[in-house]
Amino acid sequence: MNAPPEKLGSFYLGGLYDLKSRQITETPINYDARDLTTHAVCLGMTGSGKTGLCIGLLEEAALDKVPAIIVDPKGDMTNLMLQFPNLKPEDFKPWINTDDARRKGKSVDEYSRDVADLWRNGLSDWGITSDRIKSLGESVDFAIFTPGSDAGIPISILSSLAAPDLDYEENTELIREQITGTVGALLELVGVKGDSVRSREAILLSTIFEFYWSKNEDLDLEKLITSIQKPPFRKLGVFDVDTFYPEKDRFQLAMAFNSLIASPNFQSWLQGEQLDIGGLLYTKEGKPRHCIFYLAHLSERERMYFVTLLLEKVLMWVRRQTGTTSLRALLYFDEVFGFMPPVAEPPSKRPLITLLKQARAFGFGVVLVTQNPVDIDYKALTNTGTWFIGKLQTERDKSRVLDGLKGATSQYAGEKEPDFSGLIGGLTSRVFLYHNVHEKEPVVFYTRWAMSYLRGPLTRPQVRQMMADRKKVIGDFAVSKDLSPVDKAFSGPQDLSKNPPTLSPAIPQLFFPVQVFENQAKRNLAQKLGDNVVVDRMGLLYRPVIFGNSSVRFLDRKRKIDHMIEKNYVLQDLESVSFVDWKSAKEYSMKVDELLNEQESGIDDRFFEPIPEFANSPQEFKSLAAALKDYIYYNAALKLKKIEELDVVQKPEESDRDFQIRALQLSRERRDSEVDKLKEKYAKKLDKLEDKIQKLEFNLSSDEAEYQARKREEVIGAGESVLGIFLGSRRTSTATTAARKRRMTSKAKRKVTETKEELAEAKKDARELEGALKKAVEQIVEHYEKGVENVTYEELKPRKTDVKVNLVALAWEPYWRMHYKDRGILQTTILDAHNRG
């Protein structure tokens, strides 16, 4: 089969299949990506080919640059990483199943060649080239995430305890739904059974979460355990806490969580990428990503815990998006068994059903897959527009699927419903029934060959091997750049003051907080110099800097921009300058209210470097404030990206990545809209030509019948003339009749020729019109693809009156002054105690 022409938003899934002849036809099956916004479900027993179908679906989504969250409980979806455009045996060799080779009596090299040949021939049969496989790998970023393990990219669950970045008063209902899901997942993890909403454990935890989140305060596990023992509120409902949930019982719940975090195995849950859906779906550069969440190594409790947290995060992210009819992103769930049962209410069920009901409006598609058709809530699947049904194992499975289809076939109301039972009964491996509410009738098709190598589930060691070069480096603190043992060494504390200098009250003083604490500083030093380093004594050293805080307003009424930003500047190395020049200042990300009014307490040894002479003068600080205002006025600018073809401008607080994502989505929507209008315009002309062709084909059939009849009459007439000669009939009358019949035959023949010419011309016109439509669609696609890449920049400058200097102060930056012994030699070094962000 020849692959259909590449079309954005059209997924090539296979070829139409004739159940009677058991043959694959030459008609490709293309699935409109926008139909996935009404979600899909794929059902089939082991060996039905559903993994190949679904990987093909995800490959097509990747080619269309649609990001995806892929929940992979068994490990099959990791095969998406096995893309080999060159189709060389050595590419397949590291990933083949050696047991399969041994069973076939072949060496690893021989079996690798066989697999490479198999994949090359299979792809060729479906018209898929190496270039298409290469495009697949370039279209999106593929990554395997392994919560609870560092085999792939680990996921930190700490972000799930952080307060949502939403206004509590305006989003109380949404936040409470997230609290319910998070609490249910936590109780599942520690093995607490019971109602995840109305049990006293759930009520206590939910109230703790709401107490902190309503104040926009993050939680962590330590604070949660402390709050269970000593809740930050006195009542639950009308009862006091101790009556509703006695202290000794709360201690048992706290111990359950404490035992969890005390386990060495649990530490891997606290490290890794944050569960930030927006950050996962796109790379820092704005490239779409397919995130494969590998869960095969987790226990049932751990899977339920993580899946629930993931679904809650996805749901919260979806609700923040703008409405669209184009496909924005996908959630693919490879085996939904146990996560959406028909009767039970596990914590994963509510957010999953909510996504099925609400995500469509935001262009977010959900694809659910299972080989257990009996244990799934079919009432929830009434919101599913597409059904892929493969070979089923038992009549009971078939009966349950037919019952489920009844709620999803409303388009047949009042009409004869297709024989779903007969169609399903005739399915074999790789043959699927495709029912789509957006199509007139169901069809049966044969799945195309997957571009990814389907070798079966990867093991954890294989995932580690696959992701070894792709994992990000994650650490608690970056090692300080100033770790050289000879960097600014001191001969003794006599050069320093134990207290800050006494200054005029008109000169404000601030302190940067310590963010790298003693133990971390010691680890940083040992990491740089070796474990043989022994720290003898350490204390805080404060160095003076000039800190400036300002507010800058960028106003452009034409563009409807009125944006205020806070700019902070720090001038360092004051001892080396004779006058202050703000050009040498560094912008600082910390908010002014995060600085302290007093030095750190609880540290015995604290030292202060001397301040420069000019820092003693209040008048000098006034001059510094005026100079800072001039500097900001002449140098500050709000740089915004713009795409002329889309007439879209970056929002002031919108990151480059988010702007690119928004522009890409807008480009898709306008592309789809223009293509739809164009197709509608051409459809009328094509329909008219089709009517003409049908009419000419009918006329041709009639003309040919007429011609054949005239030929027969002419032959009969010729026979009668010969007979007349022998019987003595009149020759003149007979000759005249024969001549007339020849003329009528000739006329009928000319008419057949003329009709054929007209029909050929009409078909030519139809082909040319279809070609023109295809070319016009390609031009639209090319226009928007190039347009979204044509980025220009505009700068918005502030007015002098829109620059306000709020504060210029003398500030103190903390460093660790460390005396240590290295191979018995006493030395001193300075390490940064405040990480500048």
XYZ file of N, CA and C in Angstrom, residues 381-552:
516
model
N -17.680 6.081 29.691
C -17.265 6.060 28.289
C -18.342 6.587 27.342
N -19.497 6.999 27.880
C -20.483 7.654 27.015
C -19.953 8.986 26.506
N -18.908 9.515 27.166
C -18.274 10.752 26.720
C -17.175 10.493 25.690
N -17.012 9.229 25.278
C -15.938 8.866 24.358
C -16.470 8.772 22.938
N -15.889 9.527 22.006
C -16.391 9.605 20.644
C -15.837 8.558 19.711
N -14.662 8.004 20.018
C -14.029 7.030 19.121
C -13.784 5.716 19.863
N -14.170 4.619 19.231
C -13.942 3.277 19.788
C -13.120 2.473 18.793
N -12.002 1.929 19.265
C -11.210 0.968 18.496
C -11.388 -0.390 19.184
N -12.032 -1.321 18.521
C -12.335 -2.619 19.141
C -11.599 -3.708 18.380
N -10.739 -4.426 19.079
C -9.994 -5.526 18.488
C -10.574 -6.870 18.890
N -9.839 -7.916 18.619
C -10.276 -9.273 18.934
C -10.473 -9.423 20.439
N -11.612 -10.003 20.853
C -11.932 -10.175 22.259
C -11.832 -11.651 22.638
N -11.588 -11.895 23.942
C -11.261 -13.249 24.382
C -12.489 -14.116 24.610
N -13.530 -13.553 25.223
C -14.686 -14.362 25.603
C -15.975 -13.685 25.129
N -17.059 -14.464 25.126
C -18.370 -13.921 24.782
C -18.804 -12.888 25.820
N -18.365 -13.103 27.080
C -18.709 -12.135 28.127
C -18.075 -10.786 27.825
N -16.814 -10.793 27.371
C -16.157 -9.552 26.986
C -16.916 -8.878 25.855
N -17.296 -9.694 24.850
C -18.020 -9.161 23.694
C -19.349 -8.546 24.133
N -20.059 -9.217 25.042
C -21.344 -8.725 25.524
C -21.188 -7.389 26.240
N -20.133 -7.263 27.079
C -19.904 -6.013 27.811
C -19.564 -4.867 26.861
N -18.782 -5.166 25.833
C -18.427 -4.131 24.865
C -19.662 -3.682 24.094
N -20.519 -4.621 23.711
C -21.742 -4.258 22.986
C -22.652 -3.402 23.857
N -22.736 -3.726 25.171
C -23.520 -2.901 26.089
C -22.946 -1.489 26.168
N -21.609 -1.409 26.214
C -20.969 -0.091 26.282
C -21.182 0.721 25.027
N -21.205 0.052 23.882
C -21.392 0.763 22.610
C -22.770 1.396 22.508
N -23.750 0.826 23.203
C -25.107 1.364 23.114
C -25.154 2.822 23.563
N -24.341 3.170 24.537
C -24.332 4.553 25.011
C -23.524 5.480 24.145
N -22.818 4.920 23.146
C -21.940 5.751 22.312
C -22.353 5.751 20.852
N -23.588 5.305 20.572
C -24.038 5.206 19.174
C -25.317 5.993 18.962
N -25.379 7.185 19.545
C -26.589 7.989 19.435
C -26.859 8.440 18.010
N -25.823 8.469 17.132
C -26.047 8.946 15.764
C -26.912 7.999 14.949
N -27.133 6.752 15.477
C -27.966 5.815 14.736
C -29.427 5.845 15.192
N -29.780 6.820 16.040
C -31.145 6.893 16.536
C -32.109 7.044 15.356
N -33.112 6.169 15.306
C -34.077 6.240 14.213
C -33.617 5.555 12.946
N -32.401 5.063 12.925
C -31.876 4.378 11.755
C -31.470 2.952 12.147
N -31.235 2.161 11.137
C -30.809 0.787 11.401
C -29.375 0.784 11.912
N -29.190 0.202 13.085
C -27.864 0.173 13.695
C -27.006 -0.893 13.016
N -25.713 -0.621 12.817
C -24.840 -1.629 12.207
C -24.803 -2.909 13.042
N -24.478 -4.017 12.385
C -24.379 -5.309 13.069
C -23.039 -5.382 13.803
N -22.976 -4.684 14.950
C -21.727 -4.652 15.708
C -21.317 -6.050 16.154
N -22.291 -6.867 16.550
C -21.969 -8.211 17.020
C -21.286 -9.022 15.926
N -21.821 -8.972 14.714
C -21.217 -9.699 13.612
C -19.846 -9.169 13.245
N -19.705 -7.836 13.260
C -18.418 -7.233 12.916
C -17.340 -7.625 13.930
N -17.694 -7.534 15.227
C -16.720 -7.860 16.274
C -16.351 -9.337 16.223
N -17.331 -10.186 15.920
C -17.069 -11.617 15.864
C -16.103 -12.012 14.759
N -15.954 -11.174 13.725
C -15.067 -11.509 12.615
C -13.673 -10.944 12.731
N -13.368 -10.289 13.851
C -12.058 -9.647 14.001
C -10.966 -10.666 14.296
N -9.787 -10.394 13.734
C -8.597 -11.211 14.005
C -7.469 -10.280 14.424
N -6.266 -10.824 14.579
C -5.121 -10.027 15.014
C -4.858 -8.880 14.036
N -4.663 -7.675 14.573
C -4.385 -6.442 13.838
C -5.579 -5.925 13.039
N -6.730 -6.556 13.201
C -7.944 -6.092 12.530
C -8.853 -5.474 13.599
N -9.274 -4.206 13.372
C -10.030 -3.475 14.381
C -11.308 -2.890 13.788
N -12.344 -2.875 14.617
C -13.564 -2.145 14.297
C -13.368 -0.703 14.760
N -13.596 0.236 13.858
C -13.385 1.660 14.142
C -14.733 2.369 14.106
N -15.208 2.783 15.284
C -16.471 3.520 15.389
C -16.167 4.941 15.843
N -16.645 5.911 15.085
C -16.368 7.318 15.366
C -17.669 8.096 15.219
N -18.060 8.824 16.272
C -19.320 9.577 16.219
C -19.287 10.662 15.155
N -18.080 11.006 14.689
C -17.960 12.036 13.660
C -18.066 11.457 12.246
N -18.140 10.134 12.126
C -18.236 9.482 10.826
C -19.641 8.894 10.652
N -20.034 8.641 9.387
C -21.381 8.158 9.102
C -21.595 6.724 9.563
N -20.563 5.890 9.458
C -20.730 4.485 9.791
C -19.397 3.898 10.245
N -19.444 2.809 10.993
C -18.195 2.172 11.429
C -17.509 1.461 10.272
N -16.190 1.299 10.385
C -15.442 0.568 9.377
C -14.511 -0.418 10.068
N -14.034 -1.389 9.295
C -13.054 -2.358 9.792
C -11.750 -2.084 9.054
N -10.658 -2.034 9.802
C -9.381 -1.739 9.156
C -8.262 -2.599 9.731
N -7.173 -2.662 9.000
C -5.972 -3.414 9.385
C -4.898 -2.395 9.754
N -4.268 -2.565 10.922
C -3.326 -1.545 11.407
C -2.046 -1.532 10.568
N -1.515 -0.338 10.367
C -0.256 -0.201 9.636
C 0.905 -0.693 10.489
N 2.066 -0.808 9.872
C 3.286 -1.232 10.567
C 3.798 -0.070 11.419
N 4.174 -0.364 12.643
C 4.682 0.674 13.533
C 6.093 1.080 13.124
N 6.364 2.377 13.207
C 7.717 2.862 12.919
C 8.667 2.544 14.071
N 8.145 2.485 15.279
C 8.945 2.101 16.438
C 9.079 0.577 16.487
N 10.213 0.103 17.019
C 10.452 -1.344 17.117
C 9.669 -1.904 18.299
N 8.693 -2.780 18.031
C 7.849 -3.354 19.071
C 8.511 -4.617 19.624
N 9.424 -4.409 20.574
C 10.148 -5.560 21.133
C 9.516 -6.065 22.426
N 8.463 -5.398 22.899
C 7.853 -5.780 24.160
C 8.335 -4.866 25.268
N 7.816 -5.034 26.492
C 8.154 -4.126 27.592
C 9.657 -4.088 27.881
N 10.172 -2.883 28.129
C 11.567 -2.746 28.556
C 11.649 -2.971 30.060
N 12.739 -3.569 30.504
C 12.978 -3.739 31.934
C 13.607 -2.465 32.488
N 13.684 -2.389 33.825
C 14.294 -1.201 34.430
C 15.747 -1.003 34.004
N 16.587 -2.066 33.971
C 17.959 -1.868 33.476
C 17.991 -1.356 32.039
N 17.054 -1.815 31.214
C 17.018 -1.335 29.829
C 16.581 0.121 29.771
N 15.652 0.506 30.637
C 15.250 1.911 30.705
C 16.443 2.765 31.138
N 17.195 2.279 32.122
C 18.388 3.016 32.566
C 19.378 3.178 31.417
N 19.581 2.095 30.653
C 20.489 2.156 29.503
C 19.978 3.154 28.459
N 18.676 3.122 28.203
C 18.082 4.002 27.202
C 18.224 5.473 27.593
N 18.029 5.764 28.889
C 17.981 7.157 29.336
C 19.301 7.657 29.910
N 20.351 6.845 29.842
C 21.610 7.203 30.496
C 22.146 8.549 30.041
N 22.065 8.828 28.750
C 22.622 10.070 28.219
C 21.616 11.200 28.187
N 20.395 10.949 28.654
C 19.358 11.960 28.500
C 18.868 12.516 29.818
N 19.234 11.861 30.918
C 18.751 12.330 32.209
C 19.395 13.654 32.580
N 18.616 14.485 33.247
C 19.127 15.780 33.694
C 19.864 15.610 35.015
N 20.849 16.447 35.214
C 21.588 16.436 36.474
C 20.777 17.207 37.504
N 20.469 16.533 38.618
C 19.625 17.138 39.644
C 20.399 17.143 40.956
N 20.456 18.264 41.617
C 21.191 18.360 42.880
C 20.539 19.360 43.800
N 20.774 19.207 45.100
C 20.174 20.123 46.065
C 20.739 21.526 45.926
N 22.057 21.627 45.827
C 22.721 22.922 45.698
C 23.861 22.795 44.713
N 24.092 23.839 43.955
C 25.258 23.850 43.077
C 26.488 24.166 43.905
N 27.578 23.517 43.555
C 28.816 23.780 44.281
C 29.293 25.185 43.969
N 29.712 25.897 45.009
C 30.139 27.288 44.820
C 31.327 27.388 43.878
N 31.360 28.477 43.100
C 32.475 28.693 42.186
C 33.734 29.138 42.945
N 33.544 29.639 44.170
C 34.682 30.183 44.904
C 35.236 29.158 45.889
N 35.475 27.938 45.422
C 35.898 26.888 46.335
C 37.415 26.702 46.397
N 38.164 27.517 45.691
C 39.614 27.368 45.733
C 40.123 27.656 47.143
N 40.971 26.766 47.676
C 41.456 26.978 49.053
C 42.355 28.188 49.198
N 42.805 28.773 48.114
C 43.666 29.962 48.202
C 42.897 31.232 47.848
N 41.564 31.068 47.615
C 40.757 32.219 47.216
C 40.468 33.098 48.432
N 41.049 34.261 48.458
C 40.798 35.256 49.504
C 40.975 34.662 50.899
N 42.098 34.066 51.124
C 42.383 33.507 52.455
C 42.644 34.638 53.441
N 42.359 34.365 54.711
C 42.541 35.370 55.751
C 43.607 34.907 56.736
N 44.312 35.876 57.249
C 45.321 35.546 58.269
C 44.701 35.424 59.640
N 43.494 35.989 59.833
C 42.841 35.893 61.126
C 41.685 36.849 61.194
N 40.797 36.667 62.157
C 39.602 37.495 62.276
C 39.899 38.926 62.696
N 41.178 39.289 63.004
C 41.457 40.649 63.428
C 41.201 41.675 62.335
N 41.127 41.268 61.074
C 40.839 42.192 59.971
C 39.353 42.504 59.863
N 38.525 41.810 60.633
C 37.088 41.918 60.483
C 36.456 42.421 61.764
N 35.205 42.890 61.623
C 34.451 43.368 62.779
C 33.414 42.325 63.168
N 33.171 42.217 64.454
C 32.172 41.265 64.932
C 30.756 41.814 64.788
N 30.632 43.107 64.575
C 29.310 43.742 64.478
C 29.247 44.621 63.236
N 28.049 44.856 62.725
C 27.925 45.765 61.582
C 28.263 47.190 62.003
N 28.665 48.029 61.059
C 29.032 49.410 61.415
C 27.816 50.210 61.861
N 28.070 51.233 62.670
C 27.005 52.139 63.110
C 26.838 53.228 62.065
N 25.645 53.284 61.478
C 25.375 54.232 60.402
C 24.195 55.119 60.763
N 24.028 56.178 59.995
C 22.896 57.087 60.168
C 21.600 56.327 59.961
N 20.555 56.634 60.752
C 19.252 55.984 60.544
C 18.690 56.231 59.144
N 19.184 57.243 58.467
C 18.702 57.537 57.114
C 19.240 56.544 56.081
N 20.222 55.751 56.488
C 20.770 54.740 55.574
C 20.194 53.380 55.969
N 19.285 52.834 55.174
C 18.719 51.522 55.516
C 19.751 50.409 55.340
N 19.633 49.396 56.196
C 20.497 48.222 56.092
C 19.619 46.961 55.991
N 20.006 46.063 55.088
C 19.282 44.814 54.884
C 20.268 43.658 54.877
N 19.751 42.441 55.103
C 20.590 41.245 55.130
C 19.994 40.194 54.190
N 20.845 39.651 53.324
C 20.413 38.527 52.491
C 20.365 37.269 53.358
N 19.323 36.452 53.224
C 19.207 35.251 54.066
C 20.224 34.182 53.674
N 20.602 33.382 54.662
C 21.467 32.233 54.403
C 20.626 31.133 53.760
N 21.093 30.632 52.636
C 20.366 29.562 51.937
C 21.198 28.289 51.784
N 22.494 28.387 51.989
C 23.353 27.192 52.017
C 23.813 27.030 53.463
N 23.284 26.017 54.124
C 23.542 25.880 55.550
C 24.841 25.108 55.818
N 25.202 24.995 57.093
C 26.529 24.504 57.476
C 26.856 23.136 56.879
N 25.957 22.183 57.047
C 26.245 20.826 56.557
C 26.416 20.790 55.045
N 25.581 21.561 54.337
C 25.706 21.598 52.881
C 27.028 22.243 52.479
N 27.427 23.300 53.199
C 28.699 23.954 52.903
C 29.873 22.991 53.105
N 29.798 22.178 54.145
C 30.861 21.187 54.387
C 30.893 20.151 53.259
N 29.701 19.715 52.832
C 29.658 18.746 51.725
C 30.225 19.348 50.437
N 29.896 20.616 50.195
C 30.426 21.281 48.999
C 31.952 21.341 49.031
N 32.488 21.634 50.200
C 33.941 21.721 50.341
C 34.582 20.353 50.133
N 33.999 19.323 50.731
C 34.540 17.962 50.580
C 34.413 17.483 49.135
N 33.346 17.868 48.479
C 33.165 17.459 47.088
C 34.239 18.066 46.192
N 34.654 19.267 46.517
C 35.660 19.930 45.701
C 37.074 19.474 46.038
N 37.361 19.326 47.324
C 38.742 19.090 47.740
C 39.023 17.651 48.157
N 37.952 16.861 48.380
C 38.171 15.478 48.790
C 37.705 15.230 50.210
N 37.471 13.958 50.521
C 36.942 13.601 51.831
C 37.965 13.741 52.950
N 39.247 13.946 52.602
C 40.265 14.072 53.652
C 40.276 15.462 54.276
N 39.419 16.368 53.780
C 39.340 17.717 54.343
C 38.562 17.673 55.654
N 39.113 18.276 56.686
C 38.462 18.338 57.995
C 38.241 19.801 58.351
N 36.959 20.213 58.495
C 36.636 21.600 58.843
C 36.881 21.804 60.328
N 37.724 22.773 60.630
C 38.085 23.045 62.017
C 37.116 24.031 62.659
N 36.751 25.065 61.904
C 35.847 26.088 62.437
C 35.259 26.860 61.273
N 34.015 27.297 61.425
C 33.400 28.080 60.365
C 32.447 29.107 60.960
N 32.332 30.209 60.278
C 31.423 31.269 60.715
C 30.960 32.076 59.512
N 30.006 32.952 59.742
C 29.468 33.773 58.663
C 30.318 35.025 58.466
N 30.577 35.308 57.216
C 31.257 36.541 56.841
C 30.293 37.359 55.993
N 29.981 38.580 56.436
C 29.097 39.464 55.682
C 29.914 40.462 54.882
N 29.596 40.546 53.588
C 30.256 41.513 52.709
C 29.252 42.578 52.273
N 29.652 43.844 52.278
C 28.703 44.906 51.934
C 28.471 45.001 50.417
N 27.232 45.288 50.066
C 26.855 45.572 48.670
C 25.830 46.705 48.702
N 25.620 47.322 47.556
C 24.552 48.304 47.425
C 23.381 47.625 46.734
N 22.223 47.718 47.373
C 21.015 47.088 46.833
C 20.026 48.164 46.409
N 19.530 48.062 45.185
C 18.546 49.013 44.688
C 17.277 48.312 44.257
N 16.150 48.832 44.703
C 14.846 48.268 44.333
C 14.030 49.338 43.618
N 13.410 48.959 42.496
C 12.654 49.930 41.699
C 11.413 49.285 41.106
N 10.478 50.126 40.723
C 9.282 49.700 40.000
C 9.268 50.419 38.660
N 9.100 49.652 37.586
C 9.117 50.230 36.240
C 7.813 49.875 35.544
